[in-house]
Amino acid sequence: MDQPSSEFKSKGGLGRIAGAFRYSIEGFRTAWRHEHAFRQEVMVAVPAAVVALLLKISAFQKLALIAVLGLVLLVELINAAIEAVVDRVSLERHPLSKAAKDLGSAAVALAIAMAAATWAVVLYNRFF
C-alpha cells in the first residue's frame, strides 16, 4: 500500500539538493525578517565567533565556542518553526498551543545556558 504523499515533496536528485538549498536560504531570510530573537542572537553570535577565532586557545576550543553559538541559532530556528505552525493551526488561545510555544522557548533557554557555560569554562581555563 502506498503512503499518501504531499505534492510539495521532492522526488530526489540534484533538483532536490538545489531546492533544499533554496528553501534553506528562504528560511534564513524569513527568520531575519520576522524573528526579532533570531536577529538578536545573530548580532551576538557573529562578533562572538570572531572573538573565538582570535583567542589564543586550541582549535577544538574555538570549535566548541562557535558550535554552541550555532546551536543557539539552530534551536531558535526550530522554535520559530514550531511557533509558525501553532499560529497557522489557530491563533486562538489553547493550553496545547501554549505548551508547544513554552517548550520551544525552554529549548532556546537551555541552548543559551549551554553556550554560556561553554564560554565560561573555556574563558576561565584560558585566563584564570
mmCIF file with all atom_site columns, C-alpha atoms in Angstrom:
data_model
loop_
_atom_site.group_PDB
_atom_site.id
_atom_site.type_symbol
_atom_site.label_atom_id
_atom_site.label_alt_id
_atom_site.label_comp_id
_atom_site.label_asym_id
_atom_site.label_entity_id
_atom_site.label_seq_id
_atom_site.pdbx_PDB_ins_code
_atom_site.Cartn_x
_atom_site.Cartn_y
_atom_site.Cartn_z
_atom_site.occupancy
_atom_site.B_iso_or_equiv
_atom_site.pdbx_formal_charge
_atom_site.auth_seq_id
_atom_site.auth_comp_id
_atom_site.auth_asym_id
_atom_site.auth_atom_id
_atom_site.pdbx_PDB_model_num
ATOM 1   C CA . MET A 1 1   ? 0.000  0.000  0.000  1.00 0.00 ? 1   MET A CA 1
ATOM 2   C CA . ASP A 1 2   ? 1.407  3.393  -1.000 1.00 0.00 ? 2   ASP A CA 1
ATOM 3   C CA . GLN A 1 3   ? 1.786  6.079  1.653  1.00 0.00 ? 3   GLN A CA 1
ATOM 4   C CA . PRO A 1 4   ? -0.024 9.344  0.936  1.00 0.00 ? 4   PRO A CA 1
ATOM 5   C CA . SER A 1 5   ? 2.455  11.964 -0.189 1.00 0.00 ? 5   SER A CA 1
ATOM 6   C CA . SER A 1 6   ? 2.415  15.722 -0.386 1.00 0.00 ? 6   SER A CA 1
ATOM 7   C CA . GLU A 1 7   ? 2.529  17.200 -3.868 1.00 0.00 ? 7   GLU A CA 1
ATOM 8   C CA . PHE A 1 8   ? 5.219  19.519 -2.482 1.00 0.00 ? 8   PHE A CA 1
ATOM 9   C CA . LYS A 1 9   ? 7.532  16.653 -1.537 1.00 0.00 ? 9   LYS A CA 1
ATOM 10  C CA . SER A 1 10  ? 10.527 16.445 -3.877 1.00 0.00 ? 10  SER A CA 1
ATOM 11  C CA . LYS A 1 11  ? 11.483 13.211 -5.550 1.00 0.00 ? 11  LYS A CA 1
ATOM 12  C CA . GLY A 1 12  ? 15.272 13.308 -5.405 1.00 0.00 ? 12  GLY A CA 1
ATOM 13  C CA . GLY A 1 13  ? 18.401 14.006 -7.420 1.00 0.00 ? 13  GLY A CA 1
ATOM 14  C CA . LEU A 1 14  ? 20.254 17.258 -7.901 1.00 0.00 ? 14  LEU A CA 1
ATOM 15  C CA . GLY A 1 15  ? 16.981 19.137 -8.154 1.00 0.00 ? 15  GLY A CA 1
ATOM 16  C CA . ARG A 1 16  ? 16.177 18.080 -4.604 1.00 0.00 ? 16  ARG A CA 1
ATOM 17  C CA . ILE A 1 17  ? 19.534 19.368 -3.367 1.00 0.00 ? 17  ILE A CA 1
ATOM 18  C CA . ALA A 1 18  ? 19.127 22.691 -5.192 1.00 0.00 ? 18  ALA A CA 1
ATOM 19  C CA . GLY A 1 19  ? 15.564 23.028 -3.903 1.00 0.00 ? 19  GLY A CA 1
ATOM 20  C CA . ALA A 1 20  ? 16.614 22.245 -0.343 1.00 0.00 ? 20  ALA A CA 1
ATOM 21  C CA . PHE A 1 21  ? 19.321 24.902 -0.577 1.00 0.00 ? 21  PHE A CA 1
ATOM 22  C CA . ARG A 1 22  ? 16.828 27.496 -1.871 1.00 0.00 ? 22  ARG A CA 1
ATOM 23  C CA . TYR A 1 23  ? 14.345 26.598 0.897  1.00 0.00 ? 23  TYR A CA 1
ATOM 24  C CA . SER A 1 24  ? 17.102 26.944 3.488  1.00 0.00 ? 24  SER A CA 1
ATOM 25  C CA . ILE A 1 25  ? 18.112 30.389 2.219  1.00 0.00 ? 25  ILE A CA 1
ATOM 26  C CA . GLU A 1 26  ? 14.454 31.437 2.268  1.00 0.00 ? 26  GLU A CA 1
ATOM 27  C CA . GLY A 1 27  ? 14.197 30.130 5.826  1.00 0.00 ? 27  GLY A CA 1
ATOM 28  C CA . PHE A 1 28  ? 17.154 32.281 6.907  1.00 0.00 ? 28  PHE A CA 1
ATOM 29  C CA . ARG A 1 29  ? 15.612 35.294 5.161  1.00 0.00 ? 29  ARG A CA 1
ATOM 30  C CA . THR A 1 30  ? 12.269 34.690 6.860  1.00 0.00 ? 30  THR A CA 1
ATOM 31  C CA . ALA A 1 31  ? 13.930 34.313 10.257 1.00 0.00 ? 31  ALA A CA 1
ATOM 32  C CA . TRP A 1 32  ? 15.945 37.500 9.740  1.00 0.00 ? 32  TRP A CA 1
ATOM 33  C CA . ARG A 1 33  ? 12.898 39.494 8.609  1.00 0.00 ? 33  ARG A CA 1
ATOM 34  C CA . HIS A 1 34  ? 10.334 38.245 11.110 1.00 0.00 ? 34  HIS A CA 1
ATOM 35  C CA . GLU A 1 35  ? 12.117 36.826 14.171 1.00 0.00 ? 35  GLU A CA 1
ATOM 36  C CA . HIS A 1 36  ? 13.479 39.519 16.476 1.00 0.00 ? 36  HIS A CA 1
ATOM 37  C CA . ALA A 1 37  ? 15.099 36.948 18.792 1.00 0.00 ? 37  ALA A CA 1
ATOM 38  C CA . PHE A 1 38  ? 16.944 35.373 15.836 1.00 0.00 ? 38  PHE A CA 1
ATOM 39  C CA . ARG A 1 39  ? 18.326 38.784 14.781 1.00 0.00 ? 39  ARG A CA 1
ATOM 40  C CA . GLN A 1 40  ? 19.451 39.489 18.363 1.00 0.00 ? 40  GLN A CA 1
ATOM 41  C CA . GLU A 1 41  ? 21.162 36.121 18.624 1.00 0.00 ? 41  GLU A CA 1
ATOM 42  C CA . VAL A 1 42  ? 22.932 36.616 15.269 1.00 0.00 ? 42  VAL A CA 1
ATOM 43  C CA . MET A 1 43  ? 24.116 40.025 16.483 1.00 0.00 ? 43  MET A CA 1
ATOM 44  C CA . VAL A 1 44  ? 25.721 38.281 19.467 1.00 0.00 ? 44  VAL A CA 1
ATOM 45  C CA . ALA A 1 45  ? 26.910 35.160 17.628 1.00 0.00 ? 45  ALA A CA 1
ATOM 46  C CA . VAL A 1 46  ? 28.798 36.827 14.778 1.00 0.00 ? 46  VAL A CA 1
ATOM 47  C CA . PRO A 1 47  ? 31.085 39.033 16.879 1.00 0.00 ? 47  PRO A CA 1
ATOM 48  C CA . ALA A 1 48  ? 31.466 36.250 19.453 1.00 0.00 ? 48  ALA A CA 1
ATOM 49  C CA . ALA A 1 49  ? 32.578 33.858 16.697 1.00 0.00 ? 49  ALA A CA 1
ATOM 50  C CA . VAL A 1 50  ? 35.184 36.406 15.580 1.00 0.00 ? 50  VAL A CA 1
ATOM 51  C CA . VAL A 1 51  ? 36.403 36.702 19.175 1.00 0.00 ? 51  VAL A CA 1
ATOM 52  C CA . ALA A 1 52  ? 36.569 32.907 19.448 1.00 0.00 ? 52  ALA A CA 1
ATOM 53  C CA . LEU A 1 53  ? 38.727 32.748 16.317 1.00 0.00 ? 53  LEU A CA 1
ATOM 54  C CA . LEU A 1 54  ? 41.082 35.412 17.682 1.00 0.00 ? 54  LEU A CA 1
ATOM 55  C CA . LEU A 1 55  ? 41.545 33.861 21.127 1.00 0.00 ? 55  LEU A CA 1
ATOM 56  C CA . LYS A 1 56  ? 44.789 32.025 21.842 1.00 0.00 ? 56  LYS A CA 1
ATOM 57  C CA . ILE A 1 57  ? 43.074 28.700 22.527 1.00 0.00 ? 57  ILE A CA 1
ATOM 58  C CA . SER A 1 58  ? 43.117 25.309 20.847 1.00 0.00 ? 58  SER A CA 1
ATOM 59  C CA . ALA A 1 59  ? 41.295 24.683 17.591 1.00 0.00 ? 59  ALA A CA 1
ATOM 60  C CA . PHE A 1 60  ? 38.952 22.331 19.451 1.00 0.00 ? 60  PHE A CA 1
ATOM 61  C CA . GLN A 1 61  ? 38.080 25.055 21.976 1.00 0.00 ? 61  GLN A CA 1
ATOM 62  C CA . LYS A 1 62  ? 37.417 27.502 19.126 1.00 0.00 ? 62  LYS A CA 1
ATOM 63  C CA . LEU A 1 63  ? 35.176 24.896 17.525 1.00 0.00 ? 63  LEU A CA 1
ATOM 64  C CA . ALA A 1 64  ? 33.299 24.376 20.800 1.00 0.00 ? 64  ALA A CA 1
ATOM 65  C CA . LEU A 1 65  ? 32.738 28.121 21.287 1.00 0.00 ? 65  LEU A CA 1
ATOM 66  C CA . ILE A 1 66  ? 31.475 28.607 17.741 1.00 0.00 ? 66  ILE A CA 1
ATOM 67  C CA . ALA A 1 67  ? 29.427 25.386 17.755 1.00 0.00 ? 67  ALA A CA 1
ATOM 68  C CA . VAL A 1 68  ? 27.417 26.400 20.815 1.00 0.00 ? 68  VAL A CA 1
ATOM 69  C CA . LEU A 1 69  ? 26.645 29.729 19.130 1.00 0.00 ? 69  LEU A CA 1
ATOM 70  C CA . GLY A 1 70  ? 25.393 27.785 16.132 1.00 0.00 ? 70  GLY A CA 1
ATOM 71  C CA . LEU A 1 71  ? 23.371 25.586 18.462 1.00 0.00 ? 71  LEU A CA 1
ATOM 72  C CA . VAL A 1 72  ? 21.548 28.624 19.852 1.00 0.00 ? 72  VAL A CA 1
ATOM 73  C CA . LEU A 1 73  ? 20.676 29.780 16.322 1.00 0.00 ? 73  LEU A CA 1
ATOM 74  C CA . LEU A 1 74  ? 19.587 26.281 15.321 1.00 0.00 ? 74  LEU A CA 1
ATOM 75  C CA . VAL A 1 75  ? 17.274 25.894 18.304 1.00 0.00 ? 75  VAL A CA 1
ATOM 76  C CA . GLU A 1 76  ? 15.876 29.387 17.727 1.00 0.00 ? 76  GLU A CA 1
ATOM 77  C CA . LEU A 1 77  ? 15.028 28.440 14.130 1.00 0.00 ? 77  LEU A CA 1
ATOM 78  C CA . ILE A 1 78  ? 13.257 25.280 15.312 1.00 0.00 ? 78  ILE A CA 1
ATOM 79  C CA . ASN A 1 79  ? 11.399 27.295 17.949 1.00 0.00 ? 79  ASN A CA 1
ATOM 80  C CA . ALA A 1 80  ? 10.305 29.807 15.300 1.00 0.00 ? 80  ALA A CA 1
ATOM 81  C CA . ALA A 1 81  ? 9.082  26.936 13.104 1.00 0.00 ? 81  ALA A CA 1
ATOM 82  C CA . ILE A 1 82  ? 7.051  25.496 15.989 1.00 0.00 ? 82  ILE A CA 1
ATOM 83  C CA . GLU A 1 83  ? 5.522  28.912 16.685 1.00 0.00 ? 83  GLU A CA 1
ATOM 84  C CA . ALA A 1 84  ? 4.659  29.380 12.996 1.00 0.00 ? 84  ALA A CA 1
ATOM 85  C CA . VAL A 1 85  ? 2.904  26.010 12.827 1.00 0.00 ? 85  VAL A CA 1
ATOM 86  C CA . VAL A 1 86  ? 0.982  26.662 16.037 1.00 0.00 ? 86  VAL A CA 1
ATOM 87  C CA . ASP A 1 87  ? -0.127 30.060 14.738 1.00 0.00 ? 87  ASP A CA 1
ATOM 88  C CA . ARG A 1 88  ? -1.050 28.530 11.366 1.00 0.00 ? 88  ARG A CA 1
ATOM 89  C CA . VAL A 1 89  ? -3.297 25.988 13.046 1.00 0.00 ? 89  VAL A CA 1
ATOM 90  C CA . SER A 1 90  ? -5.069 28.572 15.183 1.00 0.00 ? 90  SER A CA 1
ATOM 91  C CA . LEU A 1 91  ? -4.480 31.961 16.766 1.00 0.00 ? 91  LEU A CA 1
ATOM 92  C CA . GLU A 1 92  ? -6.978 31.018 19.458 1.00 0.00 ? 92  GLU A CA 1
ATOM 93  C CA . ARG A 1 93  ? -5.511 30.604 22.942 1.00 0.00 ? 93  ARG A CA 1
ATOM 94  C CA . HIS A 1 94  ? -5.264 26.937 23.830 1.00 0.00 ? 94  HIS A CA 1
ATOM 95  C CA . PRO A 1 95  ? -3.298 25.090 26.544 1.00 0.00 ? 95  PRO A CA 1
ATOM 96  C CA . LEU A 1 96  ? -1.588 22.831 23.976 1.00 0.00 ? 96  LEU A CA 1
ATOM 97  C CA . SER A 1 97  ? -0.564 25.832 21.861 1.00 0.00 ? 97  SER A CA 1
ATOM 98  C CA . LYS A 1 98  ? 0.862  27.485 24.968 1.00 0.00 ? 98  LYS A CA 1
ATOM 99  C CA . ALA A 1 99  ? 2.687  24.298 25.920 1.00 0.00 ? 99  ALA A CA 1
ATOM 100 C CA . ALA A 1 100 ? 4.227  23.972 22.437 1.00 0.00 ? 100 ALA A CA 1
ATOM 101 C CA . LYS A 1 101 ? 5.440  27.570 22.474 1.00 0.00 ? 101 LYS A CA 1
ATOM 102 C CA . ASP A 1 102 ? 6.680  27.346 26.069 1.00 0.00 ? 102 ASP A CA 1
ATOM 103 C CA . LEU A 1 103 ? 8.587  24.128 25.324 1.00 0.00 ? 103 LEU A CA 1
ATOM 104 C CA . GLY A 1 104 ? 10.238 25.749 22.314 1.00 0.00 ? 104 GLY A CA 1
ATOM 105 C CA . SER A 1 105 ? 11.196 28.727 24.448 1.00 0.00 ? 105 SER A CA 1
ATOM 106 C CA . ALA A 1 106 ? 12.615 26.414 27.108 1.00 0.00 ? 106 ALA A CA 1
ATOM 107 C CA . ALA A 1 107 ? 14.731 24.701 24.449 1.00 0.00 ? 107 ALA A CA 1
ATOM 108 C CA . VAL A 1 108 ? 16.171 28.069 23.404 1.00 0.00 ? 108 VAL A CA 1
ATOM 109 C CA . ALA A 1 109 ? 16.880 28.954 27.047 1.00 0.00 ? 109 ALA A CA 1
ATOM 110 C CA . LEU A 1 110 ? 18.673 25.644 27.541 1.00 0.00 ? 110 LEU A CA 1
ATOM 111 C CA . ALA A 1 111 ? 20.783 26.192 24.408 1.00 0.00 ? 111 ALA A CA 1
ATOM 112 C CA . ILE A 1 112 ? 21.728 29.681 25.628 1.00 0.00 ? 112 ILE A CA 1
ATOM 113 C CA . ALA A 1 113 ? 22.656 28.281 29.056 1.00 0.00 ? 113 ALA A CA 1
ATOM 114 C CA . MET A 1 114 ? 24.814 25.604 27.400 1.00 0.00 ? 114 MET A CA 1
ATOM 115 C CA . ALA A 1 115 ? 26.530 28.270 25.287 1.00 0.00 ? 115 ALA A CA 1
ATOM 116 C CA . ALA A 1 116 ? 27.145 30.488 28.311 1.00 0.00 ? 116 ALA A CA 1
ATOM 117 C CA . ALA A 1 117 ? 28.547 27.567 30.315 1.00 0.00 ? 117 ALA A CA 1
ATOM 118 C CA . THR A 1 118 ? 30.839 26.542 27.459 1.00 0.00 ? 118 THR A CA 1
ATOM 119 C CA . TRP A 1 119 ? 32.152 30.070 27.048 1.00 0.00 ? 119 TRP A CA 1
ATOM 120 C CA . ALA A 1 120 ? 32.606 30.439 30.817 1.00 0.00 ? 120 ALA A CA 1
ATOM 121 C CA . VAL A 1 121 ? 34.607 27.219 31.114 1.00 0.00 ? 121 VAL A CA 1
ATOM 122 C CA . VAL A 1 122 ? 36.842 27.936 28.114 1.00 0.00 ? 122 VAL A CA 1
ATOM 123 C CA . LEU A 1 123 ? 37.486 31.550 29.114 1.00 0.00 ? 123 LEU A CA 1
ATOM 124 C CA . TYR A 1 124 ? 38.065 30.620 32.758 1.00 0.00 ? 124 TYR A CA 1
ATOM 125 C CA . ASN A 1 125 ? 40.597 27.964 31.768 1.00 0.00 ? 125 ASN A CA 1
ATOM 126 C CA . ARG A 1 126 ? 42.338 30.412 29.432 1.00 0.00 ? 126 ARG A CA 1
ATOM 127 C CA . PHE A 1 127 ? 42.511 33.462 31.665 1.00 0.00 ? 127 PHE A CA 1
ATOM 128 C CA . PHE A 1 128 ? 42.467 32.216 35.281 1.00 0.00 ? 128 PHE A CA 1
#
